[in-house]
Coordinates of C-alpha atoms in Angstrom, one line a residue:
Chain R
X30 CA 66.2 59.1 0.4
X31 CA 63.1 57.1 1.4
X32 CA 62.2 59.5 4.0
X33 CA 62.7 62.5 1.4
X34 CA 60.7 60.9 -1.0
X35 CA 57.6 60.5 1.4
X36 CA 58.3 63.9 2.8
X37 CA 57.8 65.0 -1.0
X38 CA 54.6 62.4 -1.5
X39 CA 53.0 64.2 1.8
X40 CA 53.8 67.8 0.2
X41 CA 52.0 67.3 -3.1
X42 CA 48.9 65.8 -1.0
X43 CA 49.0 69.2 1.5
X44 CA 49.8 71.6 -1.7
X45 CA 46.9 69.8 -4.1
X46 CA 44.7 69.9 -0.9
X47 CA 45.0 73.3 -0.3
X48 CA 44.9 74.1 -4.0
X49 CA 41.7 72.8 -4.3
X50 CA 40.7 74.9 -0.9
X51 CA 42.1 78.0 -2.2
X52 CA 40.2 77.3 -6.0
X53 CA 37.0 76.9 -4.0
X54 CA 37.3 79.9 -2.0
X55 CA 38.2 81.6 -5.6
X56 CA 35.5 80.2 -7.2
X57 CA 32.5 81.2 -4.6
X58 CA 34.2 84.8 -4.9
X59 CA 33.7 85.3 -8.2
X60 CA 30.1 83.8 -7.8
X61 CA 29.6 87.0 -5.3
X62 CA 31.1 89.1 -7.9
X63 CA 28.6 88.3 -10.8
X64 CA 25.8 88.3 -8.4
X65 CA 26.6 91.8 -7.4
X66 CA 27.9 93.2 -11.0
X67 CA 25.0 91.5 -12.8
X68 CA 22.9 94.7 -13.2
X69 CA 24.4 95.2 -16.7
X70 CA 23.5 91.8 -17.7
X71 CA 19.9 93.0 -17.4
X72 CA 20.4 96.9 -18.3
X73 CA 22.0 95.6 -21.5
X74 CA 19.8 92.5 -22.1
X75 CA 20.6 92.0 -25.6
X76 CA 24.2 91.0 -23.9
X77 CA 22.5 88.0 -22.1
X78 CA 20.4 87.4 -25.5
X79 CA 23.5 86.9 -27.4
X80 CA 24.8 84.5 -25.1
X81 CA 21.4 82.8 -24.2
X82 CA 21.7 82.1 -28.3
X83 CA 25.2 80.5 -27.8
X84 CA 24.7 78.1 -24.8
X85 CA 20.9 77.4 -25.3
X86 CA 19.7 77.6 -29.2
X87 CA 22.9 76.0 -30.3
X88 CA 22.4 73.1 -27.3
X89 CA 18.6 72.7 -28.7
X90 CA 19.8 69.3 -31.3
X91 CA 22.2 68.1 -29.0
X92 CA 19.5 68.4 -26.6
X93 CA 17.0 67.1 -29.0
X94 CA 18.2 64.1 -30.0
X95 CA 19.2 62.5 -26.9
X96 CA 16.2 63.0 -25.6
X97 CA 14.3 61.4 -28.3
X98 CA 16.7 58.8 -28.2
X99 CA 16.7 57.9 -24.3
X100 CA 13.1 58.5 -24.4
X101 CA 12.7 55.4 -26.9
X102 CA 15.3 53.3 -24.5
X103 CA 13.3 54.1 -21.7
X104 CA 10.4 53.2 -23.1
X105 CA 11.7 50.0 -24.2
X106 CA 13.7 48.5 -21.3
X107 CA 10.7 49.9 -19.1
X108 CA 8.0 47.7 -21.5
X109 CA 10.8 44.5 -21.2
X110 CA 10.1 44.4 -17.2
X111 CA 6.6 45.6 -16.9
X112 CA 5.1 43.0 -19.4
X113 CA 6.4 40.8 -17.3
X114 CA 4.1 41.9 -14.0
X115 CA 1.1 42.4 -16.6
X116 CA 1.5 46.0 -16.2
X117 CA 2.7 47.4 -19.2
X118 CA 0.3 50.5 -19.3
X119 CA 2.2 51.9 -16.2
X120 CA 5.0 52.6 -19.0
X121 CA 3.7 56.4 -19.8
X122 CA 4.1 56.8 -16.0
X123 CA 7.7 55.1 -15.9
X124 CA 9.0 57.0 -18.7
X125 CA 7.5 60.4 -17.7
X126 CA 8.2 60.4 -13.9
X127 CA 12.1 58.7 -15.1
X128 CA 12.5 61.8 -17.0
X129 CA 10.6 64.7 -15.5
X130 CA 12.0 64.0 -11.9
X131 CA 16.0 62.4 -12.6
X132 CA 16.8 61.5 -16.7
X133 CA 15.6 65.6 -17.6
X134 CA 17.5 67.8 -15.3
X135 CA 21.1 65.2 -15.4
X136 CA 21.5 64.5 -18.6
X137 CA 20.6 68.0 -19.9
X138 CA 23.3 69.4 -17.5
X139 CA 25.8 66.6 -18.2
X140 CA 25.0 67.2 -22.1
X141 CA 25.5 71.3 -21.3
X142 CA 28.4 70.9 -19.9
X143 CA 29.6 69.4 -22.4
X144 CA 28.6 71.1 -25.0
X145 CA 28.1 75.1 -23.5
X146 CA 30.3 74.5 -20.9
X147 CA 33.3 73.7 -22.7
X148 CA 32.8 76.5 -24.9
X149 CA 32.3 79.3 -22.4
X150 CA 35.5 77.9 -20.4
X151 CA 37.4 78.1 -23.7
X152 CA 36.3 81.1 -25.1
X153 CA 37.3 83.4 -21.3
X154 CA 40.3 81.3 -20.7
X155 CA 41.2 82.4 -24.3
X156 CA 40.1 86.4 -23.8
X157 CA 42.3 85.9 -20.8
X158 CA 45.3 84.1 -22.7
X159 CA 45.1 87.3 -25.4
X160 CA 45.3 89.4 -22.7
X161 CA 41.5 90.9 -24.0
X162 CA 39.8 90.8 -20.0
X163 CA 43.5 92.8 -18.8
X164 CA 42.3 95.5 -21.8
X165 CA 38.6 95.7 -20.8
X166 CA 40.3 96.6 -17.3
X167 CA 42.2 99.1 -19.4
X168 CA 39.2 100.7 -20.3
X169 CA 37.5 100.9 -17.3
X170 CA 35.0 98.0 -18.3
X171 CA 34.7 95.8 -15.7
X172 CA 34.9 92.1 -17.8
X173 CA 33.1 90.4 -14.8
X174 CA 30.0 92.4 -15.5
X175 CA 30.7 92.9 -19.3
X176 CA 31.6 89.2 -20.0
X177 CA 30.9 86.9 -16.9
X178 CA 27.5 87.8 -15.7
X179 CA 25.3 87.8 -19.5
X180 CA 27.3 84.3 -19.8
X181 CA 26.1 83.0 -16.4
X182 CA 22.4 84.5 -16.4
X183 CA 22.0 83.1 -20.0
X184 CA 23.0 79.5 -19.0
X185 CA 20.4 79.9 -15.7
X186 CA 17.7 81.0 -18.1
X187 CA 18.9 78.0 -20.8
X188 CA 19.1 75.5 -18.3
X189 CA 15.2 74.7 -17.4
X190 CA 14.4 75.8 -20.9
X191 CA 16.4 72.8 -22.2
X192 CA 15.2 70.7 -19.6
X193 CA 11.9 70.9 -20.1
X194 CA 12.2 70.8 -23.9
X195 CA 14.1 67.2 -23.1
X196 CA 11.4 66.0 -20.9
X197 CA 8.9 66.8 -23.6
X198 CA 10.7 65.5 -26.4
X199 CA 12.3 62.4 -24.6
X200 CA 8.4 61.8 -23.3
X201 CA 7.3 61.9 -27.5
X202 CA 10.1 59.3 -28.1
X203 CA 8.6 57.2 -25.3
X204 CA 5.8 57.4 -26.8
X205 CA 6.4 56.6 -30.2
X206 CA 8.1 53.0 -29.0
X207 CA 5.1 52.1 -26.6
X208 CA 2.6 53.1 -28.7
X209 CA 2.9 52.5 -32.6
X210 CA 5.6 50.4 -32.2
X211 CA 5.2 48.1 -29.4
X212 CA 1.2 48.8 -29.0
X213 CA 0.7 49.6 -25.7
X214 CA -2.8 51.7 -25.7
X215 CA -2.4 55.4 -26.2
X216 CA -5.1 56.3 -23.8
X217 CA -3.7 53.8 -20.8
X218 CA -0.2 55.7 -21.6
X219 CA -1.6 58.8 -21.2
X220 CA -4.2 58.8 -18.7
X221 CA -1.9 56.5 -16.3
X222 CA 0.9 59.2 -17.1
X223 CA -1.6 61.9 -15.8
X224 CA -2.9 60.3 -12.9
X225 CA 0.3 59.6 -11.5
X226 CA 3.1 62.6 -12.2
X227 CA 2.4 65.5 -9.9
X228 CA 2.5 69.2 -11.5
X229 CA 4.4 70.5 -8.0
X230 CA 6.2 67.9 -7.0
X231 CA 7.0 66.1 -10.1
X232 CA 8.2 68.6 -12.9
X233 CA 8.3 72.0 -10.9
X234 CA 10.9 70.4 -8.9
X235 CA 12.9 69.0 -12.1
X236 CA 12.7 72.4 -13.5
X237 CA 14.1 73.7 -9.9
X238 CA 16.9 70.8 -10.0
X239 CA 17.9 72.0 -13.7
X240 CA 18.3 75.9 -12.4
X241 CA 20.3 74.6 -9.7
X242 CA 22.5 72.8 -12.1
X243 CA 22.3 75.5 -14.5
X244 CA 23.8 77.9 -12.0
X245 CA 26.5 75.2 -10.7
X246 CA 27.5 74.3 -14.2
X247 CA 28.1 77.9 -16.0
X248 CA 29.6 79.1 -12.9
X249 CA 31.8 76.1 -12.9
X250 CA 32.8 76.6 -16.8
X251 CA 33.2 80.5 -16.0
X252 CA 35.8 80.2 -13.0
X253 CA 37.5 77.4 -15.0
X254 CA 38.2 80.1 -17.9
X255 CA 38.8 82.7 -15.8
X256 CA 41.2 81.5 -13.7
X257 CA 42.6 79.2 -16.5
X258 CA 46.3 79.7 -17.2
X259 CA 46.8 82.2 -20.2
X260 CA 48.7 79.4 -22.2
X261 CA 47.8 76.8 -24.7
X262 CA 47.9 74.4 -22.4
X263 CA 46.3 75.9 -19.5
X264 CA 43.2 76.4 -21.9
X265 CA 42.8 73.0 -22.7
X266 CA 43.2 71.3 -18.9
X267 CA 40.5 74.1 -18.0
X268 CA 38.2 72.8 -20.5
X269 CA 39.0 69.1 -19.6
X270 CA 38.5 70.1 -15.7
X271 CA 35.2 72.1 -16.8
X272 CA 33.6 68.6 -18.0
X273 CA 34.8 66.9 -14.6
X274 CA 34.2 69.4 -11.9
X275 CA 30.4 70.1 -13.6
X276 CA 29.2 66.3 -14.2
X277 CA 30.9 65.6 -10.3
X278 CA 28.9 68.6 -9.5
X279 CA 26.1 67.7 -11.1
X280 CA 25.5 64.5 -9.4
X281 CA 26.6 65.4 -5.8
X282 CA 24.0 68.4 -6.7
X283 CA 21.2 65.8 -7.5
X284 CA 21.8 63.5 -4.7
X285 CA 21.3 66.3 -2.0
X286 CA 18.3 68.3 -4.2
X287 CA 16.9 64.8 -4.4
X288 CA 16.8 64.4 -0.9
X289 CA 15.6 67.5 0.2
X290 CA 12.6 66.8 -2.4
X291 CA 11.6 63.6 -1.7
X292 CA 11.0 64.3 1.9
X293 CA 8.6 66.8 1.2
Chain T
X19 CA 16.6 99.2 -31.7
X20 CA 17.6 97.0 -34.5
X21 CA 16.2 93.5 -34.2
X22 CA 18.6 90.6 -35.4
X23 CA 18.7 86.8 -36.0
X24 CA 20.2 85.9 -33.2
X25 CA 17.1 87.3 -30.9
X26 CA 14.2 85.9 -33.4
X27 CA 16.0 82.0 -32.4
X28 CA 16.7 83.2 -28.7
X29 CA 12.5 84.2 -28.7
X30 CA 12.1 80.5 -30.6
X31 CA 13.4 79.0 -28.3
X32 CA 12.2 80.5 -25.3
X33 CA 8.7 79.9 -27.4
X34 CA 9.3 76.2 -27.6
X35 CA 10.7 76.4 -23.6
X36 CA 7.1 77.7 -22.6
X37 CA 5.8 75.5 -25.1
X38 CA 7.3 72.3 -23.6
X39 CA 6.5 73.3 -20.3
X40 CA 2.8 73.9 -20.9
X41 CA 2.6 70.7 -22.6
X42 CA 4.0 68.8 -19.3
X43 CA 1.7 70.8 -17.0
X44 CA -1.2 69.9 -19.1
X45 CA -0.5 66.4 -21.4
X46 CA 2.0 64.5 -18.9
X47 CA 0.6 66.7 -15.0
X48 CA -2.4 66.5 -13.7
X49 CA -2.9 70.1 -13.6
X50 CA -6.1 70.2 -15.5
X51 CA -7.5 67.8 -13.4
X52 CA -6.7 69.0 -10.0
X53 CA -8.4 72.2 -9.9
X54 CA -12.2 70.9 -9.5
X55 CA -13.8 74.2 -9.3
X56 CA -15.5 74.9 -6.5
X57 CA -15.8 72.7 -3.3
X58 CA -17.7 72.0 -0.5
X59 CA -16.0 69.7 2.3
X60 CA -17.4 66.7 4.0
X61 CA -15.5 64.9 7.0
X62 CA -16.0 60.7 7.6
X63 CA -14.2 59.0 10.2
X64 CA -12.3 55.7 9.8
X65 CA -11.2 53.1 12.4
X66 CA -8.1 52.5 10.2
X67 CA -7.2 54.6 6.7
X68 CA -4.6 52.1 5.6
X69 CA -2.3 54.1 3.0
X70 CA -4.6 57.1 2.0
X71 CA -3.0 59.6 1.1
X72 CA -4.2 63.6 1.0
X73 CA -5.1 64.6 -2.8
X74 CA -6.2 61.2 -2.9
X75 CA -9.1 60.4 -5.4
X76 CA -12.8 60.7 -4.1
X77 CA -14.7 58.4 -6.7
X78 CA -18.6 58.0 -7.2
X79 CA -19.5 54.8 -9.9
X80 CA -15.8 55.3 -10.7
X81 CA -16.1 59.1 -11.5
X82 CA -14.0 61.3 -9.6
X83 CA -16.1 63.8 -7.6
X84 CA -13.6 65.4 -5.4
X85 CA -9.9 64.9 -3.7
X86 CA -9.0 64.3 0.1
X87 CA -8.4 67.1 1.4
X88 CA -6.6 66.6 4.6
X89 CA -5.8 63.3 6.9
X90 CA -6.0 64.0 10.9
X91 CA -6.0 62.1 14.1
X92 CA -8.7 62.4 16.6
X93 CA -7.2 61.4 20.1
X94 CA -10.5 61.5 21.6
X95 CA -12.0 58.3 19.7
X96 CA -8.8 57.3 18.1
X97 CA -10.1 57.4 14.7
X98 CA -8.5 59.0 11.5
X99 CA -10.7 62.0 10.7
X100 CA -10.3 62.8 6.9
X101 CA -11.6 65.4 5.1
X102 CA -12.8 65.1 1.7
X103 CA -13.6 67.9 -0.9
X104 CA -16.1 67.2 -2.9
X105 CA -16.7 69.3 -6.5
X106 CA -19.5 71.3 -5.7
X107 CA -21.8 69.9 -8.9
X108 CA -22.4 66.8 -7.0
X109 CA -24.7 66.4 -4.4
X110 CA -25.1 63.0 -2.4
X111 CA -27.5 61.7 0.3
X112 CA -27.2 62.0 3.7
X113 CA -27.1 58.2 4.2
X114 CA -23.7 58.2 1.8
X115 CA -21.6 55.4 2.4
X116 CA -17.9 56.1 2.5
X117 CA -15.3 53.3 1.8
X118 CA -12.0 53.0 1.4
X119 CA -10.8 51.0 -1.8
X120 CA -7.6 50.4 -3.2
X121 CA -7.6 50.1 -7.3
X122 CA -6.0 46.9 -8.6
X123 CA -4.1 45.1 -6.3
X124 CA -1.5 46.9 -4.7
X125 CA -2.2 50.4 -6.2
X126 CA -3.5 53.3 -4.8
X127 CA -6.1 53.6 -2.2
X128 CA -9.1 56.0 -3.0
X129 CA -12.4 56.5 -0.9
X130 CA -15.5 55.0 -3.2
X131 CA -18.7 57.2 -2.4
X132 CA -21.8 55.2 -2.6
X133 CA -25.2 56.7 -2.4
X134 CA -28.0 56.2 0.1
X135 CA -31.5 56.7 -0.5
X136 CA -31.8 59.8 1.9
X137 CA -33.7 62.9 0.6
X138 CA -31.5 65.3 2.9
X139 CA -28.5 66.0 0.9
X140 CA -25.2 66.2 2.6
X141 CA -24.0 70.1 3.1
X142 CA -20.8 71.6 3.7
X143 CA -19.3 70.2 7.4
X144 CA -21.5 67.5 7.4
X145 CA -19.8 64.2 8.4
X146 CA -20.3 60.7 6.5
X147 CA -21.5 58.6 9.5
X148 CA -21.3 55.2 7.5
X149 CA -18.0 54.4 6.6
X150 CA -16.1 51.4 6.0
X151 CA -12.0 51.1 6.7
X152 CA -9.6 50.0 4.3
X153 CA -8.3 46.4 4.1
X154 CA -5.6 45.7 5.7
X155 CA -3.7 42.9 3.7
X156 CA -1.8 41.9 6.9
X157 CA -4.9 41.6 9.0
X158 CA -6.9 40.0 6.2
X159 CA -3.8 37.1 5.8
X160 CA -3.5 37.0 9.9
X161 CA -7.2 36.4 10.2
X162 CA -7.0 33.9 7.5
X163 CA -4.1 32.2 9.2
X164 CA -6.1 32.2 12.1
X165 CA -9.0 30.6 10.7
X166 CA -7.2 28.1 9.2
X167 CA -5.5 27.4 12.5
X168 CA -8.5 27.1 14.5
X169 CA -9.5 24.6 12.0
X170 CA -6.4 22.2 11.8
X171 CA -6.7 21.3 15.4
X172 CA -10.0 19.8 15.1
X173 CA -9.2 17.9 12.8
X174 CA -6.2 16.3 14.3
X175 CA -8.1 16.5 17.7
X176 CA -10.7 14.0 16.1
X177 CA -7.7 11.9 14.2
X178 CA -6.0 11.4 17.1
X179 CA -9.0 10.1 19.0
X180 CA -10.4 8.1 16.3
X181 CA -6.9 6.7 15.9
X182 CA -6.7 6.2 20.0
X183 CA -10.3 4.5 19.8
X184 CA -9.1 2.1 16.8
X185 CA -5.9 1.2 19.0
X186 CA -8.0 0.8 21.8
X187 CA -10.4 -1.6 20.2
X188 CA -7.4 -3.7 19.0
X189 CA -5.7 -4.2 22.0
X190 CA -9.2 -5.0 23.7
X191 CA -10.3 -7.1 21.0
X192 CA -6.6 -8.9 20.1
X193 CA -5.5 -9.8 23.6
X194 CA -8.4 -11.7 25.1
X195 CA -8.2 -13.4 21.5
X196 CA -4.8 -14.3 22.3
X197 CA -4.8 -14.8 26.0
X198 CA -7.8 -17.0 25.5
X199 CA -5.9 -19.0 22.7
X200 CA -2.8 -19.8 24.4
X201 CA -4.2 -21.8 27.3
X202 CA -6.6 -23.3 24.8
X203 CA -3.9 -24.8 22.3
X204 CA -1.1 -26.4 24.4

């Protein structure tokens, strides 16, 4: 009994582990297949528009507001330690290079996952469930390049759109603690800001970092639906696994992108 | 083609994404203050750079003039040869002297161009012959240390004899006291 029982323990590792292998191999498959059926997505661009509305103008006051809001923490915890090294002018450069090179591309991906992400896993895992992809087949419409593709090309093009709107407006919210409210001088803020955040190196490679996530996350919400089972059920453990797999993603992602641009 | 709602707030908020992203070039980057115009390139040699950095600033009377350009190694006197561009609006004496500061405390380090009284102005290629290295903080606290060293010993060197001489002095001047007592009392 004891030696079945382990027998059945070391059979759910090998069958999860090779799940997850197979998923993977699935997943990077059906990356290949947009790639290469993503001519209508740009033929037909008024397909991509529509979505590019979905995931990125209704993401704008999600987006918004946490920025503004981590923006004004940021500038407050940052003025807390600097005062005490005399230094609080520097906090223009520490809320601009915290946003521009880490806070912008993360938490705008973590937020679009959440907010886009969930949404496009739901809405293809649904088409799937009412059998809608199986009838574009029908038709000879390939759903891949008439639903997949204009979904993942929007949320590329969303992606650093959002990110840099974040920066900017988390950057205003920064300001508006350090300067009115706490009364750090507004040229100090700005000039030290300017001196020290790079135009290459600095947001050029945030708005890199948030295309990479932007590809990693839709395509991540995309396979979820797609390969979601067409039930109730399956729907909803694809959305939960779409918020996992992207923010896991996300921050493995921005470890390694990190390092790459750091040593530069 | 019929236009809709949908793409009027797609182009608003690709107009605020371009938007936001022209505003961090220009109000957070240092975009507008990296292109200097036009250039002409002067090369100074230093025994020791410190932590210069290329794109470093090139200040005159706190104005920056121009950006270093590029930081090599010349294995034939085993100084750091670094080449500065300077905006091309500014012209200084041959006689310039180059230096190496670092702005506050532990910030960064930018070469400070002071002017000579030469009436030959430098040109492009020219080299800065009178340059001064960056402080070192370790060698400046070693030297210090060393200073301080050299000092203590004297000091005990002349305690320790003045001390020796006192001691000396007693012993001389006590025991003949005493030896010439005790045969003198009994």
């Amino acid at each position: 009994m004891i030696v079945n029982s382990r027998l059945h323990l070391f059979c759910t590792i090998g069958h999860r582990f090779t799940q997850r292998i197979w998923r993977l191999g699935a997943g990077a498959r059906l990356f290949w297949l947009t790639i290469i059926s993503s001519g209508e997505s740009f033929r037909r661009f008024h397909l991509t528009i529509r979505e590019v509305y979905f995931t990125g103008v209704m993401s704008l006051i999600i987006i918004v507001v946490s920025a503004f809001f981590v923006g004004m923490v940021l500038a407050l915890q940052g003025y807390n330690t600097l005062q005490r090294y005399g230094s609080s002018e520097a906090i223009g450069v520490l809320v601009a290079l915290a946003l521009v090179r880490e806070l912008g591309p993360v938490v705008t991906a973590l937020l679009f996952a959440g907010r886009a992400g969930t949404a496009i896993t739901a809405e293809i895992g649904l088409m799937k469930a009412t059998e809608q992809l199986s009838a574009m087949e029908m038709m000879a419409v390939s759903p891949i390049s008439r639903v997949i593709a204009p979904r993942f090309w929007a949320g590329v093009i969303a992606m650093p759109i959002l990110n840099v709107l974040f920066c900017m407006v988390g950057i205003l919210g920064g300001y508006l603690v350090a300067v009115p409210l706490i009364g750090v001088d507004a040229g100090a803020f700005w000039s030290q800001m300017q001196a020290n955040v790079d135009w290459r190196l600095d947001i050029l490679n945030g708005v890199i970092k948030s295309a990479v996530f932007g590809v990693a996350c839709t395509m991540i919400a995309l396979f979820e639906g797609y390969d979601a089972p067409p039930t109730a059920e399956g729907v909803s453990s694809a959305t939960t696994r779409t918020v996992v797999t992207s923010s896991l993603a996300v921050l493995g992602l921005d470890f390694a992108l990190t390092s790459f641009m750091i040593s530069i | 083609m019929e236009r809709t709602t949908i793409d009027l707030w797609v182009g608003i908020f690709v107009a605020l994404g371009v938007a936001a992203l022209l505003g961090l070039a220009m109000k957070v980057g240092n975009l507008t203050t990296d292109d200097i115009g036009e250039i002409y390139s002067v090369t100074a040699n230093f025994e020791n750079i410190g932590g210069l950095k290329p794109r470093a600033p090139v200040k005159s009377a706190g104005v920056v003039v121009g950006r270093v350009a590029d930081i090599t190694f010349d294995p034939a006197t085993f100084e750091a040869v670094v080449n500065l561009s300077v905006d091309k609006r500014y012209h200084f004496p041959k006689d310039t002297f180059a230096n190496i500061y670092t702005a506050g405390l532990l910030g960064e380090q930018y070469i400070g161009l002071e002017a000579g009284g030469d009436e030959v102005m430098l040109k492009s290629g020219d080299k800065i012959t009178q340059t001064q290295d960056a402080v070192v903080l370790e060698k400046m606290i070693s030297q210090f240390l060393y200073n301080k060293a050299s000092e203590e010993p004297k000091e005990t060197a002349s305690a320790a004899v003045s001390a020796s001489t006192k001691s000396g002095d007693d012993a001389l001047g006590s025991s003949p006291l005493d030896d010439m007592k005790k045969p003198v009392a009994p």
